[in-house]
Amino acid sequence: FLALCASGAYDNTIFHRNLKGYLIQGGDPTGSGNSSISIWKTEFDDELVDSLVFDKRGLLAMAVPGNNRNGSQFLITYDALPHLNHTCTI
């Protein structure tokens, strides 16, 4: 995430999903929510840590379509979302 920020990959991108009380999502270079390109130009594995859980608002995590499919999309929580625990890299 930080490498994408530093590279300018998120410049002029939008938040393509905003779900009140749930999360806001961005990081798709096309703005459609259908694209996600990592700094390595390929998907990468999840980096899950048992002690990192969705227990409060304001958490930043990778938004992924499935296990080990991280790219450039990310989310920020509006509330605790325990059902996402151990599904997204925080």
PDB file of C-alpha atoms in Angstrom:
ATOM      1  CA  PHE A   1       0.000   0.000   0.000  1.00  0.00           C
ATOM      2  CA  LEU A   2       2.710   2.475   0.969  1.00  0.00           C
ATOM      3  CA  ALA A   3       4.695   1.710  -2.192  1.00  0.00           C
ATOM      4  CA  LEU A   4       1.600   2.414  -4.303  1.00  0.00           C
ATOM      5  CA  CYS A   5       1.064   5.689  -2.432  1.00  0.00           C
ATOM      6  CA  ALA A   6       4.681   6.729  -2.951  1.00  0.00           C
ATOM      7  CA  SER A   7       4.583   5.799  -6.649  1.00  0.00           C
ATOM      8  CA  GLY A   8       1.581   8.054  -7.306  1.00  0.00           C
ATOM      9  CA  ALA A   9      -0.623   5.106  -8.266  1.00  0.00           C
ATOM     10  CA  TYR A  10      -3.526   6.549  -6.276  1.00  0.00           C
ATOM     11  CA  ASP A  11      -3.217  10.084  -7.650  1.00  0.00           C
ATOM     12  CA  ASN A  12      -6.521  11.208  -9.208  1.00  0.00           C
ATOM     13  CA  THR A  13      -8.311   7.974  -8.283  1.00  0.00           C
ATOM     14  CA  ILE A  14     -11.734   7.935  -6.668  1.00  0.00           C
ATOM     15  CA  PHE A  15     -13.471   6.038  -3.911  1.00  0.00           C
ATOM     16  CA  HIS A  16     -15.734   3.826  -6.011  1.00  0.00           C
ATOM     17  CA  ARG A  17     -17.693   2.331  -3.089  1.00  0.00           C
ATOM     18  CA  ASN A  18     -19.075   4.174  -0.062  1.00  0.00           C
ATOM     19  CA  LEU A  19     -21.382   2.143   2.160  1.00  0.00           C
ATOM     20  CA  LYS A  20     -22.698   4.208   5.082  1.00  0.00           C
ATOM     21  CA  GLY A  21     -21.827   2.657   8.436  1.00  0.00           C
ATOM     22  CA  TYR A  22     -19.744  -0.060   6.753  1.00  0.00           C
ATOM     23  CA  LEU A  23     -16.745   0.995   4.652  1.00  0.00           C
ATOM     24  CA  ILE A  24     -15.333   3.172   1.911  1.00  0.00           C
ATOM     25  CA  GLN A  25     -13.297   1.521  -0.852  1.00  0.00           C
ATOM     26  CA  GLY A  26     -10.830   2.850  -3.397  1.00  0.00           C
ATOM     27  CA  GLY A  27      -7.609   2.059  -5.171  1.00  0.00           C
ATOM     28  CA  ASP A  28      -8.968   0.937  -8.536  1.00  0.00           C
ATOM     29  CA  PRO A  29      -7.039   2.837 -11.220  1.00  0.00           C
ATOM     30  CA  THR A  30     -10.064   2.667 -13.550  1.00  0.00           C
ATOM     31  CA  GLY A  31     -12.548   3.862 -10.908  1.00  0.00           C
ATOM     32  CA  SER A  32     -14.919   1.004 -11.756  1.00  0.00           C
ATOM     33  CA  GLY A  33     -14.179  -1.324  -8.847  1.00  0.00           C
ATOM     34  CA  ASN A  34     -13.183  -4.062 -11.295  1.00  0.00           C
ATOM     35  CA  SER A  35      -9.427  -3.493 -11.522  1.00  0.00           C
ATOM     36  CA  SER A  36      -6.671  -3.886  -8.965  1.00  0.00           C
ATOM     37  CA  ILE A  37      -2.980  -3.699  -9.902  1.00  0.00           C
ATOM     38  CA  SER A  38      -0.324  -4.262  -7.243  1.00  0.00           C
ATOM     39  CA  ILE A  39       3.057  -2.578  -7.209  1.00  0.00           C
ATOM     40  CA  TRP A  40       4.460  -5.888  -8.545  1.00  0.00           C
ATOM     41  CA  LYS A  41       1.890  -5.986 -11.397  1.00  0.00           C
ATOM     42  CA  THR A  42       0.589  -9.321 -10.104  1.00  0.00           C
ATOM     43  CA  GLU A  43      -1.596 -10.401  -7.192  1.00  0.00           C
ATOM     44  CA  PHE A  44       0.144 -11.178  -3.921  1.00  0.00           C
ATOM     45  CA  ASP A  45      -0.603 -13.302  -0.870  1.00  0.00           C
ATOM     46  CA  ASP A  46      -2.520 -12.161   2.185  1.00  0.00           C
ATOM     47  CA  GLU A  47      -0.457 -11.005   5.160  1.00  0.00           C
ATOM     48  CA  LEU A  48      -2.809 -11.924   7.993  1.00  0.00           C
ATOM     49  CA  VAL A  49      -1.850 -11.367  11.633  1.00  0.00           C
ATOM     50  CA  ASP A  50      -3.982 -13.007  14.348  1.00  0.00           C
ATOM     51  CA  SER A  51      -3.910  -9.942  16.598  1.00  0.00           C
ATOM     52  CA  LEU A  52      -5.088  -7.543  13.859  1.00  0.00           C
ATOM     53  CA  VAL A  53      -8.875  -7.589  13.690  1.00  0.00           C
ATOM     54  CA  PHE A  54     -11.674  -5.326  12.494  1.00  0.00           C
ATOM     55  CA  ASP A  55     -12.666  -4.129  15.955  1.00  0.00           C
ATOM     56  CA  LYS A  56     -13.137  -0.386  15.332  1.00  0.00           C
ATOM     57  CA  ARG A  57     -13.717   2.319  12.757  1.00  0.00           C
ATOM     58  CA  GLY A  58     -10.880   3.846  10.768  1.00  0.00           C
ATOM     59  CA  LEU A  59      -8.950   0.671   9.975  1.00  0.00           C
ATOM     60  CA  LEU A  60      -7.137   0.512   6.636  1.00  0.00           C
ATOM     61  CA  ALA A  61      -7.026  -2.872   4.904  1.00  0.00           C
ATOM     62  CA  MET A  62      -6.578  -4.387   1.481  1.00  0.00           C
ATOM     63  CA  ALA A  63      -9.847  -5.030  -0.376  1.00  0.00           C
ATOM     64  CA  VAL A  64      -9.659  -8.415  -2.057  1.00  0.00           C
ATOM     65  CA  PRO A  65     -11.957 -10.553  -4.227  1.00  0.00           C
ATOM     66  CA  GLY A  66     -10.674 -13.757  -2.611  1.00  0.00           C
ATOM     67  CA  ASN A  67      -7.829 -15.353  -0.672  1.00  0.00           C
ATOM     68  CA  ASN A  68      -4.325 -14.281  -1.701  1.00  0.00           C
ATOM     69  CA  ARG A  69      -5.564 -11.921  -4.433  1.00  0.00           C
ATOM     70  CA  ASN A  70      -4.264  -8.570  -3.166  1.00  0.00           C
ATOM     71  CA  GLY A  71      -3.765  -5.798  -5.689  1.00  0.00           C
ATOM     72  CA  SER A  72      -4.239  -2.052  -5.284  1.00  0.00           C
ATOM     73  CA  GLN A  73      -7.747  -1.780  -3.857  1.00  0.00           C
ATOM     74  CA  PHE A  74      -8.109  -0.875  -0.199  1.00  0.00           C
ATOM     75  CA  LEU A  75     -10.855  -0.129   2.288  1.00  0.00           C
ATOM     76  CA  ILE A  76     -11.322   2.023   5.364  1.00  0.00           C
ATOM     77  CA  THR A  77     -13.876   0.903   7.927  1.00  0.00           C
ATOM     78  CA  TYR A  78     -16.674   3.066   9.304  1.00  0.00           C
ATOM     79  CA  ASP A  79     -17.338   0.630  12.158  1.00  0.00           C
ATOM     80  CA  ALA A  80     -16.168  -2.667  13.657  1.00  0.00           C
ATOM     81  CA  LEU A  81     -16.580  -5.413  11.033  1.00  0.00           C
ATOM     82  CA  PRO A  82     -15.735  -8.699  12.794  1.00  0.00           C
ATOM     83  CA  HIS A  83     -16.986 -10.830   9.902  1.00  0.00           C
ATOM     84  CA  LEU A  84     -13.959  -9.547   7.916  1.00  0.00           C
ATOM     85  CA  ASN A  85     -11.464 -10.790  10.518  1.00  0.00           C
ATOM     86  CA  HIS A  86      -8.663 -12.781   8.887  1.00  0.00           C
ATOM     87  CA  THR A  87     -10.028 -12.234   5.366  1.00  0.00           C
ATOM     88  CA  CYS A  88      -8.225  -8.996   4.454  1.00  0.00           C
ATOM     89  CA  THR A  89      -4.732  -7.769   5.240  1.00  0.00           C
ATOM     90  CA  ILE A  90      -4.954  -4.946   7.790  1.00  0.00           C
TER      91      ILE A  90
END
